[in-house]
Amino acid sequence: MLLNNYEMNLPSYSIGQEIYKNIPEKCAPYGKKVLIIGGKKALAAAEAKILDAIKDSSLKIIGTTWYGGECTYANIERLRSLPVYQEADMVFAVGGGKCLDTCKCLCITDKKPVFTFPTIASNCAACTCVSIIYNEDGTFLKPHFFLQPPVHAFIQTEIIAQAPSRYLWAGIGDTYAKYYEAEISSRDEDLQHFTALGVALGRMCLDPLVKYAVKAYKDNQVQLSSYELEQTVLAIVVTTGIVSIFLTRDFTPDYNSGLAHAVFYALTSYPVIEEKHLHGEVVGFGVLIALLYDGQEEEFQKILNLNRQLSLPTCLADIEITEEQFDEAMDRIPNMSDVRHYPYPITKEGLKKVMERL
């Protein structure tokens, strides 16, 4: 396929313990009036630091509001209707993935500048061109794609180091999935430049985690902002975000997902997943299924060992799903959009064989 025109916008980011001091320089060119939208715990961790960083600048906080607790279209419309949102020149999105995705879908759609302030490192939402939208009951609805990521992501590692370690823990599982899913879904294809580049970069979603993730997780547990933590956060938030942008275009197949994510989204039908387990935690379990299904024995052993070191899930009991529930989910997994573009069909029979082994 010959493409006449396409646009690629890559994320801009700062990382470190002092990067909030860069807020005025990065944000002032976009106006003066700032609305902060965030999660409750995230605002408690970051808002005072943001206010201190802009106190002598031209930026003015005109309001702070809770994002609503869920990334749904109804919640996005509620925020859009707020007079303070209409007045704001820009939005500071402060929180985890659902908060950042809510603000991206709100602001990028409206062409209003949005800056992200991730307070946990559980996913790449701070840097991507997509929001994951859910139904009102908490089940997965669809991805909502954009042409550009947020204007800038401020990744404050001290705040992330002080966040509950389970978020980094889950982010690790979601991140190494990116490499394996891209490698499988693009196999034996004549890839266009940006897709091939995304697949190649995907290796950086795996290698730093094999090297640094165990130490980073231990450091997070004692709230230490270390080199290993920073390298792991970069893999989770930035590398995965860049890979996502390269692999997800509206005029090409979606190479950005695969069987591991299909397992997660199929399991969101069970309330225990949304109520007690994190996205990347379940995706990390799904990677084991994907690798066995693909016959990658050596890689399966590598991730099995890594999951064991990190106490990431290695069996259904770890995610509180019964064999009967997973048997039911195996009817849905082959029909998930995540495996629509795969080098071979996913079948219930194939999944049963994998689960017998796992």
Short mmCIF file of C-alpha atoms in Angstrom, two decimals:
data_model
loop_
_atom_site.label_atom_id
_atom_site.label_comp_id
_atom_site.label_asym_id
_atom_site.label_seq_id
_atom_site.Cartn_x
_atom_site.Cartn_y
_atom_site.Cartn_z
CA MET A 1 0.00 0.00 0.00
CA LEU A 2 1.40 3.39 -1.04
CA LEU A 3 0.64 6.16 1.45
CA ASN A 4 0.49 9.71 0.14
CA ASN A 5 0.41 11.39 3.54
CA TYR A 6 0.56 10.41 7.16
CA GLU A 7 1.37 12.23 10.36
CA MET A 8 3.51 11.00 13.25
CA ASN A 9 3.65 12.89 16.55
CA LEU A 10 5.94 11.52 19.25
CA PRO A 11 5.64 12.28 22.96
CA SER A 12 7.60 14.96 24.78
CA TYR A 13 8.56 14.23 28.38
CA SER A 14 10.69 15.16 31.37
CA ILE A 15 11.76 12.70 34.06
CA GLY A 16 13.44 13.15 37.42
CA GLN A 17 12.89 14.37 40.97
CA GLU A 18 13.04 18.10 40.11
CA ILE A 19 11.26 18.26 36.76
CA TYR A 20 8.20 20.17 38.02
CA LYS A 21 10.39 23.27 37.96
CA ASN A 22 10.12 23.03 34.16
CA ILE A 23 6.34 23.48 34.19
CA PRO A 24 6.29 27.26 33.55
CA GLU A 25 8.70 27.04 30.62
CA LYS A 26 6.85 24.15 28.99
CA CYS A 27 3.29 25.32 29.65
CA ALA A 28 3.25 29.14 29.60
CA PRO A 29 3.32 29.34 25.77
CA TYR A 30 -0.16 27.73 25.77
CA GLY A 31 -1.88 30.34 27.96
CA LYS A 32 -2.33 31.28 31.61
CA LYS A 33 -5.48 29.60 32.97
CA VAL A 34 -4.95 26.05 34.18
CA LEU A 35 -7.55 23.50 35.26
CA ILE A 36 -6.17 20.56 37.23
CA ILE A 37 -8.11 17.33 36.77
CA GLY A 38 -6.94 14.40 38.81
CA GLY A 39 -7.50 11.38 40.98
CA LYS A 40 -8.02 12.00 44.68
CA LYS A 41 -4.86 10.23 45.88
CA ALA A 42 -2.88 11.62 42.95
CA LEU A 43 -3.87 15.19 43.79
CA ALA A 44 -2.86 14.64 47.40
CA ALA A 45 0.58 13.51 46.22
CA ALA A 46 1.26 16.05 43.48
CA GLU A 47 -0.92 19.17 43.68
CA ALA A 48 1.12 21.01 46.31
CA LYS A 49 4.32 20.38 44.35
CA ILE A 50 2.69 21.69 41.16
CA LEU A 51 1.43 24.82 42.93
CA ASP A 52 4.86 25.48 44.38
CA ALA A 53 6.49 25.09 40.97
CA ILE A 54 4.26 27.71 39.29
CA LYS A 55 3.87 30.21 42.15
CA ASP A 56 6.17 32.82 40.58
CA SER A 57 5.05 32.24 36.98
CA SER A 58 2.29 33.58 34.74
CA LEU A 59 0.30 30.36 35.14
CA LYS A 60 -2.81 30.50 37.31
CA ILE A 61 -4.78 27.55 38.64
CA ILE A 62 -8.46 28.42 38.14
CA GLY A 63 -9.81 25.14 39.48
CA THR A 64 -9.10 21.61 40.63
CA THR A 65 -11.58 18.81 40.07
CA TRP A 66 -11.82 15.04 40.43
CA TYR A 67 -11.77 13.20 37.12
CA GLY A 68 -14.74 11.05 38.07
CA GLY A 69 -13.28 7.64 38.79
CA GLU A 70 -13.83 5.99 35.40
CA CYS A 71 -12.89 6.65 31.78
CA THR A 72 -16.33 6.66 30.14
CA TYR A 73 -17.84 8.87 27.46
CA ALA A 74 -20.50 9.99 29.95
CA ASN A 75 -17.83 11.10 32.41
CA ILE A 76 -15.92 12.91 29.66
CA GLU A 77 -19.08 14.81 28.68
CA ARG A 78 -19.66 15.73 32.34
CA LEU A 79 -16.21 17.31 32.52
CA ARG A 80 -16.70 19.04 29.16
CA SER A 81 -19.84 20.74 30.48
CA LEU A 82 -18.05 22.35 33.44
CA PRO A 83 -17.73 26.15 33.05
CA VAL A 84 -14.23 26.04 34.56
CA TYR A 85 -13.16 23.62 31.81
CA GLN A 86 -14.55 25.93 29.14
CA GLU A 87 -12.62 28.84 30.67
CA ALA A 88 -9.29 27.02 31.00
CA ASP A 89 -6.52 27.49 28.45
CA MET A 90 -5.05 24.10 29.32
CA VAL A 91 -5.53 21.07 31.54
CA PHE A 92 -3.06 19.42 33.89
CA ALA A 93 -4.04 15.72 34.10
CA VAL A 94 -2.76 14.28 37.37
CA GLY A 95 -3.07 10.59 38.20
CA GLY A 96 -3.08 7.07 36.82
CA GLY A 97 -4.10 5.63 33.49
CA LYS A 98 -7.87 6.11 33.69
CA CYS A 99 -7.52 9.73 34.76
CA LEU A 100 -4.97 10.51 32.05
CA ASP A 101 -7.04 8.72 29.40
CA THR A 102 -10.15 10.65 30.47
CA CYS A 103 -8.35 13.97 30.15
CA LYS A 104 -6.77 13.05 26.81
CA CYS A 105 -10.09 12.06 25.27
CA LEU A 106 -11.61 15.27 26.61
CA CYS A 107 -8.89 17.72 25.66
CA ILE A 108 -7.31 16.32 22.50
CA THR A 109 -10.77 15.97 20.96
CA ASP A 110 -11.42 19.64 21.82
CA LYS A 111 -7.93 20.74 20.70
CA LYS A 112 -7.27 22.03 24.21
CA PRO A 113 -3.65 21.54 25.41
CA VAL A 114 -3.30 18.77 27.98
CA PHE A 115 -0.20 18.06 30.06
CA THR A 116 0.11 14.77 31.91
CA PHE A 117 1.46 14.26 35.42
CA PRO A 118 1.59 10.49 36.05
CA THR A 119 1.73 9.73 39.76
CA ILE A 120 2.04 5.97 39.29
CA ALA A 121 3.87 3.91 36.66
CA SER A 122 1.29 1.26 35.82
CA ASN A 123 0.93 2.00 32.09
CA CYS A 124 1.91 4.27 29.19
CA ALA A 125 -1.18 6.52 29.22
CA ALA A 126 0.90 9.66 29.89
CA CYS A 127 2.51 9.46 26.45
CA THR A 128 0.07 7.74 24.08
CA CYS A 129 -2.36 8.76 21.35
CA VAL A 130 -5.15 6.53 22.63
CA SER A 131 -7.63 6.43 25.50
CA ILE A 132 -9.12 3.15 26.71
CA ILE A 133 -12.86 3.74 27.13
CA TYR A 134 -15.02 1.65 29.44
CA ASN A 135 -18.74 1.05 29.76
CA GLU A 136 -20.62 2.43 32.74
CA ASP A 137 -20.47 -1.00 34.42
CA GLY A 138 -16.66 -1.01 34.25
CA THR A 139 -16.32 -3.42 31.34
CA PHE A 140 -14.11 -2.57 28.36
CA LEU A 141 -15.80 -0.66 25.52
CA LYS A 142 -13.21 0.42 22.93
CA PRO A 143 -9.95 2.27 22.31
CA HIS A 144 -10.36 5.90 21.21
CA PHE A 145 -7.47 7.03 18.98
CA PHE A 146 -6.03 10.51 18.33
CA LEU A 147 -3.41 11.96 15.99
CA GLN A 148 -1.22 13.37 18.75
CA PRO A 149 -0.20 12.59 22.32
CA PRO A 150 -0.39 15.07 25.22
CA VAL A 151 1.75 18.17 24.83
CA HIS A 152 4.23 17.06 27.51
CA ALA A 153 4.48 14.46 30.28
CA PHE A 154 6.06 15.40 33.61
CA ILE A 155 7.29 12.14 35.17
CA GLN A 156 8.25 12.95 38.75
CA THR A 157 10.14 9.90 39.99
CA GLU A 158 10.02 10.81 43.69
CA ILE A 159 6.20 10.79 43.61
CA ILE A 160 6.19 7.50 41.71
CA ALA A 161 8.67 5.97 44.17
CA GLN A 162 6.34 6.90 47.02
CA ALA A 163 3.27 5.44 45.31
CA PRO A 164 2.05 1.93 46.21
CA SER A 165 4.44 -0.55 44.60
CA ARG A 166 1.59 -2.65 43.17
CA TYR A 167 1.17 -0.08 40.37
CA LEU A 168 4.77 -0.37 39.17
CA TRP A 169 4.41 -4.13 39.62
CA ALA A 170 1.41 -4.22 37.29
CA GLY A 171 3.06 -1.80 34.86
CA ILE A 172 5.91 -4.24 34.38
CA GLY A 173 3.48 -6.93 33.17
CA ASP A 174 1.76 -4.56 30.78
CA THR A 175 5.08 -3.39 29.36
CA TYR A 176 6.83 -6.62 28.43
CA ALA A 177 3.54 -7.67 26.81
CA LYS A 178 4.05 -4.91 24.25
CA TYR A 179 7.17 -6.55 22.84
CA TYR A 180 5.73 -10.03 22.55
CA GLU A 181 2.38 -8.95 21.15
CA ALA A 182 3.94 -6.70 18.51
CA GLU A 183 6.45 -9.37 17.53
CA ILE A 184 3.74 -11.99 17.08
CA SER A 185 1.09 -9.83 15.40
CA SER A 186 3.54 -8.47 12.81
CA ARG A 187 5.22 -11.78 12.01
CA ASP A 188 6.03 -12.61 8.37
CA GLU A 189 4.64 -9.31 7.10
CA ASP A 190 6.25 -6.73 4.82
CA LEU A 191 6.01 -3.88 7.30
CA GLN A 192 5.94 -0.19 6.51
CA HIS A 193 8.72 1.91 8.02
CA PHE A 194 6.87 3.19 11.08
CA THR A 195 5.45 -0.23 11.92
CA ALA A 196 8.84 -1.92 11.53
CA LEU A 197 10.36 0.80 13.71
CA GLY A 198 7.71 0.24 16.37
CA VAL A 199 8.31 -3.52 16.40
CA ALA A 200 12.08 -2.99 16.69
CA LEU A 201 11.65 -0.46 19.53
CA GLY A 202 9.42 -2.97 21.27
CA ARG A 203 12.52 -4.84 22.38
CA MET A 204 13.14 -1.94 24.78
CA CYS A 205 9.85 -2.83 26.46
CA LEU A 206 11.40 -6.13 27.51
CA ASP A 207 15.17 -5.94 27.97
CA PRO A 208 15.33 -3.15 30.62
CA LEU A 209 12.69 -4.96 32.66
CA VAL A 210 14.55 -8.25 32.62
CA LYS A 211 17.60 -6.30 33.82
CA TYR A 212 16.13 -3.76 36.26
CA ALA A 213 12.53 -4.61 37.20
CA VAL A 214 13.15 -6.83 40.22
CA LYS A 215 15.45 -4.25 41.84
CA ALA A 216 13.10 -1.40 40.87
CA TYR A 217 10.15 -3.15 42.49
CA LYS A 218 12.11 -3.69 45.71
CA ASP A 219 13.18 -0.02 45.68
CA ASN A 220 9.58 1.11 45.17
CA GLN A 221 8.57 -0.96 48.20
CA VAL A 222 10.92 1.13 50.37
CA GLN A 223 10.12 4.37 48.49
CA LEU A 224 13.61 4.73 47.02
CA SER A 225 13.94 6.71 43.78
CA SER A 226 16.84 4.76 42.28
CA TYR A 227 18.46 4.43 38.85
CA GLU A 228 16.80 1.03 38.41
CA LEU A 229 13.42 2.52 39.25
CA GLU A 230 13.92 5.32 36.74
CA GLN A 231 14.92 2.91 33.97
CA THR A 232 11.89 0.76 34.69
CA VAL A 233 9.56 3.77 34.73
CA LEU A 234 10.97 4.95 31.39
CA ALA A 235 10.24 1.55 29.87
CA ILE A 236 6.69 1.49 31.23
CA VAL A 237 5.65 5.07 30.55
CA VAL A 238 7.77 6.32 27.65
CA THR A 239 9.04 3.39 25.58
CA THR A 240 5.69 1.65 25.60
CA GLY A 241 3.98 4.92 24.69
CA ILE A 242 6.28 5.48 21.70
CA VAL A 243 5.84 1.89 20.52
CA SER A 244 2.08 2.28 20.83
CA ILE A 245 2.12 5.37 18.61
CA PHE A 246 4.17 3.64 15.90
CA LEU A 247 2.04 0.51 15.93
CA THR A 248 -1.44 2.04 16.01
CA ARG A 249 -2.53 3.89 12.88
CA ASP A 250 -6.10 4.19 11.63
CA PHE A 251 -5.11 3.08 8.10
CA THR A 252 -3.14 -0.05 9.07
CA PRO A 253 -3.79 -3.21 11.07
CA ASP A 254 -3.41 -2.80 14.83
CA TYR A 255 -0.10 -4.33 15.86
CA ASN A 256 -0.37 -2.78 19.33
CA SER A 257 -2.16 -5.62 21.05
CA GLY A 258 -2.61 -9.35 21.01
CA LEU A 259 -3.64 -12.42 22.95
CA ALA A 260 -2.42 -11.22 26.35
CA HIS A 261 -4.69 -8.19 26.17
CA ALA A 262 -7.55 -10.24 24.74
CA VAL A 263 -7.35 -12.38 27.88
CA PHE A 264 -7.58 -9.29 30.08
CA TYR A 265 -10.48 -7.64 28.29
CA ALA A 266 -12.43 -10.90 28.16
CA LEU A 267 -11.98 -11.27 31.92
CA THR A 268 -13.27 -7.75 32.69
CA SER A 269 -16.73 -9.33 32.53
CA TYR A 270 -16.03 -10.66 36.03
CA PRO A 271 -16.26 -7.91 38.68
CA VAL A 272 -13.31 -9.31 40.65
CA ILE A 273 -10.93 -8.23 37.88
CA GLU A 274 -11.94 -4.56 37.92
CA GLU A 275 -12.43 -4.49 41.69
CA LYS A 276 -9.32 -6.29 42.92
CA HIS A 277 -6.79 -6.66 40.10
CA LEU A 278 -4.83 -4.28 37.87
CA HIS A 279 -4.70 -4.21 34.09
CA GLY A 280 -1.01 -5.02 33.76
CA GLU A 281 -1.21 -7.70 36.44
CA VAL A 282 -3.71 -9.68 34.37
CA VAL A 283 -1.95 -8.88 31.08
CA GLY A 284 1.28 -10.26 32.57
CA PHE A 285 -0.57 -13.53 33.15
CA GLY A 286 -1.93 -13.32 29.61
CA VAL A 287 1.62 -13.14 28.24
CA LEU A 288 2.27 -16.63 29.62
CA ILE A 289 -0.76 -17.87 27.69
CA ALA A 290 0.36 -16.04 24.54
CA LEU A 291 3.88 -17.45 24.67
CA LEU A 292 2.70 -21.02 25.19
CA TYR A 293 0.13 -20.64 22.41
CA ASP A 294 2.92 -19.36 20.13
CA GLY A 295 5.30 -22.18 21.05
CA GLN A 296 7.97 -19.87 22.50
CA GLU A 297 9.19 -22.22 25.20
CA GLU A 298 12.39 -20.35 26.09
CA GLU A 299 10.63 -16.99 26.33
CA PHE A 300 7.83 -18.58 28.34
CA GLN A 301 10.35 -19.83 30.90
CA LYS A 302 11.98 -16.39 31.03
CA ILE A 303 8.71 -14.61 31.80
CA LEU A 304 7.54 -17.38 34.14
CA ASN A 305 10.73 -16.90 36.15
CA LEU A 306 10.37 -13.10 36.08
CA ASN A 307 6.74 -13.33 37.21
CA ARG A 308 7.77 -15.61 40.04
CA GLN A 309 10.50 -13.20 41.17
CA LEU A 310 8.00 -10.35 41.13
CA SER A 311 5.02 -12.39 42.42
CA LEU A 312 3.10 -11.53 39.25
CA PRO A 313 0.37 -14.06 38.39
CA THR A 314 1.32 -17.49 37.10
CA CYS A 315 -2.03 -19.27 37.55
CA LEU A 316 -5.77 -18.55 37.58
CA ALA A 317 -5.93 -18.58 41.36
CA ASP A 318 -3.57 -15.59 41.45
CA ILE A 319 -6.21 -13.47 39.68
CA GLU A 320 -9.13 -15.11 41.53
CA ILE A 321 -10.67 -16.61 38.40
CA THR A 322 -12.11 -20.12 38.57
CA GLU A 323 -11.56 -22.75 35.90
CA GLU A 324 -15.26 -22.55 35.10
CA GLN A 325 -15.06 -18.79 34.58
CA PHE A 326 -12.01 -19.07 32.36
CA ASP A 327 -13.69 -21.82 30.35
CA GLU A 328 -16.53 -19.36 29.74
CA ALA A 329 -14.06 -16.58 28.87
CA MET A 330 -12.42 -18.84 26.28
CA ASP A 331 -15.60 -18.46 24.21
CA ARG A 332 -15.02 -14.69 24.12
CA ILE A 333 -11.23 -14.46 23.74
CA PRO A 334 -11.10 -15.60 20.07
CA ASN A 335 -13.59 -12.84 19.18
CA MET A 336 -11.78 -9.97 20.89
CA SER A 337 -10.53 -7.21 18.62
CA ASP A 338 -7.00 -7.64 20.05
CA VAL A 339 -6.52 -10.91 18.13
CA ARG A 340 -8.28 -9.80 14.97
CA HIS A 341 -4.89 -9.24 13.33
CA TYR A 342 -2.84 -12.26 14.33
CA PRO A 343 -0.73 -14.67 12.24
CA TYR A 344 -3.07 -17.56 13.08
CA PRO A 345 -6.56 -18.02 14.51
CA ILE A 346 -7.08 -18.20 18.26
CA THR A 347 -9.46 -21.04 19.11
CA LYS A 348 -11.05 -22.31 22.28
CA GLU A 349 -9.47 -25.71 21.65
CA GLY A 350 -6.03 -24.13 21.41
CA LEU A 351 -6.59 -22.16 24.58
CA LYS A 352 -7.66 -25.30 26.42
CA LYS A 353 -4.40 -27.03 25.48
CA VAL A 354 -2.40 -24.05 26.69
CA MET A 355 -4.27 -23.91 30.00
CA GLU A 356 -3.74 -27.62 30.60
CA ARG A 357 0.01 -26.94 30.34
CA LEU A 358 -0.02 -23.72 32.32
#
